[in-house]
PDB file of C-alpha atoms in Angstrom:
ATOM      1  CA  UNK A  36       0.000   0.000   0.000  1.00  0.00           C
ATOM      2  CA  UNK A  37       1.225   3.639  -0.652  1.00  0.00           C
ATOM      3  CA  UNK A  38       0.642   6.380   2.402  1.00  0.00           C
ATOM      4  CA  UNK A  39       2.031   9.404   2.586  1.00  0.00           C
ATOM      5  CA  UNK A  40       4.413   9.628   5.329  1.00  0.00           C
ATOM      6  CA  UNK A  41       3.705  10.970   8.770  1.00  0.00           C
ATOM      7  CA  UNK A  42       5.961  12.438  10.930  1.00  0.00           C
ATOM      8  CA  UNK A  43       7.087   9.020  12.891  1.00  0.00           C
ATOM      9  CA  UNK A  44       8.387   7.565   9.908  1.00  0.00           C
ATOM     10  CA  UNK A  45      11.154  10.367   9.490  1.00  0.00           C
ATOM     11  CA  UNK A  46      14.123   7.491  10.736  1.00  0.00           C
ATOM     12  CA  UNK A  47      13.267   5.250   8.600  1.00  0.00           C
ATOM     13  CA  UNK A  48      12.826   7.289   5.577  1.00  0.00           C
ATOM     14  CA  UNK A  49      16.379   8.294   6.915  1.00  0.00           C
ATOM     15  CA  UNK A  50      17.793   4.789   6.745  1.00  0.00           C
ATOM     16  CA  UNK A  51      16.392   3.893   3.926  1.00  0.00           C
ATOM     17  CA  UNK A  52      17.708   6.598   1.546  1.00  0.00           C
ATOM     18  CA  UNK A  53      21.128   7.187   3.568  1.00  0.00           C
ATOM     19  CA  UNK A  54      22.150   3.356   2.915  1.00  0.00           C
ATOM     20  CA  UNK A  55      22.096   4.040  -0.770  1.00  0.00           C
ATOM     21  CA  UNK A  56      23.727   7.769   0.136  1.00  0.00           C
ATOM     22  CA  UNK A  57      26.812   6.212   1.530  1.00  0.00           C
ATOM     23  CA  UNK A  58      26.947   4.071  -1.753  1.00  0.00           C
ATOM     24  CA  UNK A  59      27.183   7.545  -3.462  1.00  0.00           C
ATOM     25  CA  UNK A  60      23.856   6.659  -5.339  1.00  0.00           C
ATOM     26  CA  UNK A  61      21.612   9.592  -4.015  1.00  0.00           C
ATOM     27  CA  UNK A  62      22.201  12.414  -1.649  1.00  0.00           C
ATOM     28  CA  UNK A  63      22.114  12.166   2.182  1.00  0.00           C
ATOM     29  CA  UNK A  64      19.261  13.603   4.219  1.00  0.00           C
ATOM     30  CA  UNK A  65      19.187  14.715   7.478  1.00  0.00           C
ATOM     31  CA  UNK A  66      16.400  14.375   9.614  1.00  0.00           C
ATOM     32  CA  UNK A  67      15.775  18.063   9.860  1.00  0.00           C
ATOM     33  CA  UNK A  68      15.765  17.380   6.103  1.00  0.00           C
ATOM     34  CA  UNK A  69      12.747  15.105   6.008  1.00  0.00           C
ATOM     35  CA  UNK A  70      11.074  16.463   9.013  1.00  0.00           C
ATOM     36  CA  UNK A  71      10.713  19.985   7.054  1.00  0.00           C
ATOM     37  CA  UNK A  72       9.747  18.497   3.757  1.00  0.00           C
ATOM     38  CA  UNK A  73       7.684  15.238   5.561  1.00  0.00           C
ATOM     39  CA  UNK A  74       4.391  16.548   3.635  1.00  0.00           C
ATOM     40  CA  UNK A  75       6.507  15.630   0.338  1.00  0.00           C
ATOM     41  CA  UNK A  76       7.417  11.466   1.446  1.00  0.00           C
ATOM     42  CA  UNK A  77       5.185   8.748   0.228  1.00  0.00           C
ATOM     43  CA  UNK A  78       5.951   5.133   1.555  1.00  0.00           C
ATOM     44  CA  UNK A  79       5.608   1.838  -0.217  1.00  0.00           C
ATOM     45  CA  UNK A  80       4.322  -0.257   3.508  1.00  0.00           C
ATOM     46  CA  UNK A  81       3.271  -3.764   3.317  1.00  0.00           C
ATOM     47  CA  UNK A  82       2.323  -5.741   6.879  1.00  0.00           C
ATOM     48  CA  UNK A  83       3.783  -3.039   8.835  1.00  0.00           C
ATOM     49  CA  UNK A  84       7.045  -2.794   7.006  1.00  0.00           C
ATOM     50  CA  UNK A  85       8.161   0.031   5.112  1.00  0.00           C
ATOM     51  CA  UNK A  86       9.653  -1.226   1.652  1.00  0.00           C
ATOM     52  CA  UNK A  87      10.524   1.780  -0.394  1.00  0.00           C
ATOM     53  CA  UNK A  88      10.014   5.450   0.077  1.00  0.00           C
ATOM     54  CA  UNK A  89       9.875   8.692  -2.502  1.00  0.00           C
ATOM     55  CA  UNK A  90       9.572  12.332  -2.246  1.00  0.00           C
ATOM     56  CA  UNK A  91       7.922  15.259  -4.823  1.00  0.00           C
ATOM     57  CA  UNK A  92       9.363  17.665  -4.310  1.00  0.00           C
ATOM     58  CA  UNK A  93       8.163  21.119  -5.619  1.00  0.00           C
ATOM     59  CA  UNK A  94      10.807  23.531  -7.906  1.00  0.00           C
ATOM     60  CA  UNK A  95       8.696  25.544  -9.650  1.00  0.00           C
ATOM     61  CA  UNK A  96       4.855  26.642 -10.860  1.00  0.00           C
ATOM     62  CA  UNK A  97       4.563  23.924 -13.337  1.00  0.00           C
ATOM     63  CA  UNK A  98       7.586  21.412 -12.447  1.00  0.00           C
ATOM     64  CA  UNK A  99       8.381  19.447  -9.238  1.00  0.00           C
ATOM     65  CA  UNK A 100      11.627  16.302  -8.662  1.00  0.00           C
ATOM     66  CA  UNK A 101      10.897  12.937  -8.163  1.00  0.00           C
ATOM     67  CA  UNK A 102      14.056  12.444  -5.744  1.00  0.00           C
ATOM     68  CA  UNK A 103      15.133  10.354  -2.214  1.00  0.00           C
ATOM     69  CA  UNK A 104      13.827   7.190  -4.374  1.00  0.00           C
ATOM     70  CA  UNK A 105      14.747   4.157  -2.317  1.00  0.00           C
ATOM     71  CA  UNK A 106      13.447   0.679  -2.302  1.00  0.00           C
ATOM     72  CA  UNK A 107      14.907  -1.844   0.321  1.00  0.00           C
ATOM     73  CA  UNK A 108      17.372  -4.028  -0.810  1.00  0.00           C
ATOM     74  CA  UNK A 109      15.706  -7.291  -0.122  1.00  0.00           C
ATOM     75  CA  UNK A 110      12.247  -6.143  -1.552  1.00  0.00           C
ATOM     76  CA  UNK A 111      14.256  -4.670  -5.270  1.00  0.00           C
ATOM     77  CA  UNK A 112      12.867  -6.401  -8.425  1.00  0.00           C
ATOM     78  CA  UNK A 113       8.905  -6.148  -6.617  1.00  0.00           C
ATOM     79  CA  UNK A 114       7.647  -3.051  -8.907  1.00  0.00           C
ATOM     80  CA  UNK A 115       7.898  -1.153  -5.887  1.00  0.00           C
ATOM     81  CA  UNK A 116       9.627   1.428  -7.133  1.00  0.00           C
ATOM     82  CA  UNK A 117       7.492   1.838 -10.410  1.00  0.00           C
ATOM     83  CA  UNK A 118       4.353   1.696  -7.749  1.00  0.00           C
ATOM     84  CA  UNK A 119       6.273   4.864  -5.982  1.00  0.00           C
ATOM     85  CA  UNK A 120       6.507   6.947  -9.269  1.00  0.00           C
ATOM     86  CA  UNK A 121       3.387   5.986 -10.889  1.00  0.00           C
ATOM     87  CA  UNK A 122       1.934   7.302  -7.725  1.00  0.00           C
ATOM     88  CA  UNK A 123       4.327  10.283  -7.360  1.00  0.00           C
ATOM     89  CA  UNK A 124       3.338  11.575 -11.253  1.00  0.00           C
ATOM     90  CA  UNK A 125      -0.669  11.186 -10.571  1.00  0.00           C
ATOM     91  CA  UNK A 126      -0.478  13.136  -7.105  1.00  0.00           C
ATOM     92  CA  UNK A 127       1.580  15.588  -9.177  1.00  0.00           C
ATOM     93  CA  UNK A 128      -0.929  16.146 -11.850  1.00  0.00           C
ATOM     94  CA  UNK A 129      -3.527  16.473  -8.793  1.00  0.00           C
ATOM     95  CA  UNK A 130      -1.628  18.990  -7.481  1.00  0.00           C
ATOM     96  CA  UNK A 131      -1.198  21.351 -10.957  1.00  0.00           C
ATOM     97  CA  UNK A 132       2.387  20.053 -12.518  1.00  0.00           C
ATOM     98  CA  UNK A 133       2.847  18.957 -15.921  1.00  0.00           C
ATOM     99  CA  UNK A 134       6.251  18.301 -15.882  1.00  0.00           C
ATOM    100  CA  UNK A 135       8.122  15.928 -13.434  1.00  0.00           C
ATOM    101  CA  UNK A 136      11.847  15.368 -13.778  1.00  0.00           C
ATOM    102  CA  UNK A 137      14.399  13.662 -11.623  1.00  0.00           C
ATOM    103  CA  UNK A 138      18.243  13.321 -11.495  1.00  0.00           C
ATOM    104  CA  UNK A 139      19.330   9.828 -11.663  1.00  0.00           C
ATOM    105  CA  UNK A 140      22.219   6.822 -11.769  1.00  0.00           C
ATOM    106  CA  UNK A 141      19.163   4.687 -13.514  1.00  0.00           C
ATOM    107  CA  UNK A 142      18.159   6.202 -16.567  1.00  0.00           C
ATOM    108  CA  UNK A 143      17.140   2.759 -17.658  1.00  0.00           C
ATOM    109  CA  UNK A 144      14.415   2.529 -14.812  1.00  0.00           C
ATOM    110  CA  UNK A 145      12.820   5.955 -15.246  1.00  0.00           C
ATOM    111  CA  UNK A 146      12.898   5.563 -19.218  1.00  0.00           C
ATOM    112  CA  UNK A 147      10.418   2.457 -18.289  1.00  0.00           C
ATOM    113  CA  UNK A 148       8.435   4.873 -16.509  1.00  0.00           C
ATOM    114  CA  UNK A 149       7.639   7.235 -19.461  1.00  0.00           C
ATOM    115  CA  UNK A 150      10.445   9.761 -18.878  1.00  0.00           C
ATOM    116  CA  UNK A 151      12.575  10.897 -21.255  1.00  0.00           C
ATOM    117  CA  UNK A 152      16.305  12.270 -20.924  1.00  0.00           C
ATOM    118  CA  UNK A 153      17.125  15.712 -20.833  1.00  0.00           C
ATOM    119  CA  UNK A 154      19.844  18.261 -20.277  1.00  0.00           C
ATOM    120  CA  UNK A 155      20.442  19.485 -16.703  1.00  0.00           C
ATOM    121  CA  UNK A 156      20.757  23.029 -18.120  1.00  0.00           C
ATOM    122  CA  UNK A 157      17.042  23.275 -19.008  1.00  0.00           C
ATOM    123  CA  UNK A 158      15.966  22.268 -15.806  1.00  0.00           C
ATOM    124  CA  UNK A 159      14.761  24.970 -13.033  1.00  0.00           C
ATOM    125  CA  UNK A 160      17.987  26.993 -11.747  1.00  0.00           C
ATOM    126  CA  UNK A 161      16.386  26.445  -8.427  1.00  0.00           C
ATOM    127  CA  UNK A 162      17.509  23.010  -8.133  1.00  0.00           C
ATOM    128  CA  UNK A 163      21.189  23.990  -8.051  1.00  0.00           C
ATOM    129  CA  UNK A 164      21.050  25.043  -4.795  1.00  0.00           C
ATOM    130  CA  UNK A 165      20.448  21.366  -3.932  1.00  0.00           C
ATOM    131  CA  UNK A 166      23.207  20.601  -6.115  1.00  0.00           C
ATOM    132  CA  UNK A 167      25.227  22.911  -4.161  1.00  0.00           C
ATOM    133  CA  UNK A 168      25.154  20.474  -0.909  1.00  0.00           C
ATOM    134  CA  UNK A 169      26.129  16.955  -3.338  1.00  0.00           C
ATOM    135  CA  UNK A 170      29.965  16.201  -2.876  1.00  0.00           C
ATOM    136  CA  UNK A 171      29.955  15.978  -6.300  1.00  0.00           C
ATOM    137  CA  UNK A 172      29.388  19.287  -7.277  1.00  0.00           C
ATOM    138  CA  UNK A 173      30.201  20.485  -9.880  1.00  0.00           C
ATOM    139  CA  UNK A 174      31.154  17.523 -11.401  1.00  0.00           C
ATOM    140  CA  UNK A 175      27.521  15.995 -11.713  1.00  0.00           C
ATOM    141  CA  UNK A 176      27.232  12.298 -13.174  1.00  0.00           C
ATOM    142  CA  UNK A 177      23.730  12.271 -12.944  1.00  0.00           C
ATOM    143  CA  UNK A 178      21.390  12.159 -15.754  1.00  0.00           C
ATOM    144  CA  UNK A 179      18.419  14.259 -15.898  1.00  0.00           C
ATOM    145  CA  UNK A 180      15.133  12.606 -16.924  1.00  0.00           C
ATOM    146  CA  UNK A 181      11.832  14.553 -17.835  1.00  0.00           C
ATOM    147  CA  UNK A 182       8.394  13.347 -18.377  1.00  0.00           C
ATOM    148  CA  UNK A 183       4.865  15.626 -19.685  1.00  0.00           C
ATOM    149  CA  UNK A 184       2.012  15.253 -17.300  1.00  0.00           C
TER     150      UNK A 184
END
């Protein structure tokens, strides 16, 4: 079942994305972090256990990031993580976006989910400031994916 998250599931939305964080696979978050943007966090729960977790976040009028997309290792290969953005992109159109775009290691997974590559440089300036805090900066290696809503 997807829920949006409340604000006891902060830790685990924590542990989830920070395992694949210290892989270098997404950026950390802090739990100030995910307590200020908690309204954002959808979960992927099944029998009391949280599987995978997902945040839209808002960047501009028309445009928000899929981003902090994590599925649990042992539950990978479930469609859990195509449950998350198929979920993410119709609360988005609910909300008024029409375009949806993450920055990702797995191109190949978000092509399956309708999106389409792009170039960073078209996307929102406000999402550099993110950028800002990534260790990798400015040397992204991240590819930017768009999809029409």
């Amino acid at each position: 079942m997807i829920r949006h998250a409340k604000i006891y599931d902060a830790s685990t939305i924590q542990q989830i994305v920070n395992k694949y964080a210290k892989n270098g696979e997404m950026l950390q978050v802090s739990l100030n972090d995910i307590y200020e943007k908690i309204f954002e966090f959808i979960l992927f729960e099944e029998d009391g256990i949280i599987k995978g977790v997902c945040a839209l976040h808002p960047t501009w009028s028309d445009t928000a990031e899929i981003r902090s997309l994590a599925v649990v290792e042992e539950y990978k290969r479930q469609k859990i993580g195509y449950s998350l953005v198929t979920y993410s992109l119709k609360w988005a159109k609910e909300l008024g976006f029409t375009k949806i775009f993450a920055l990702t290691y797995r191109q190949d997974f978000f092509e399956s989910c309708g999106f389409i590559k792009t170039e960073i440089d078209s996307l929102p300036k406000k999402i550099w400031t993110d950028c800002l805090k990534c260790p990798k900066y400015p040397d992204c290696d991240e590819t930017a994916v768009i999809i029409n809503i």
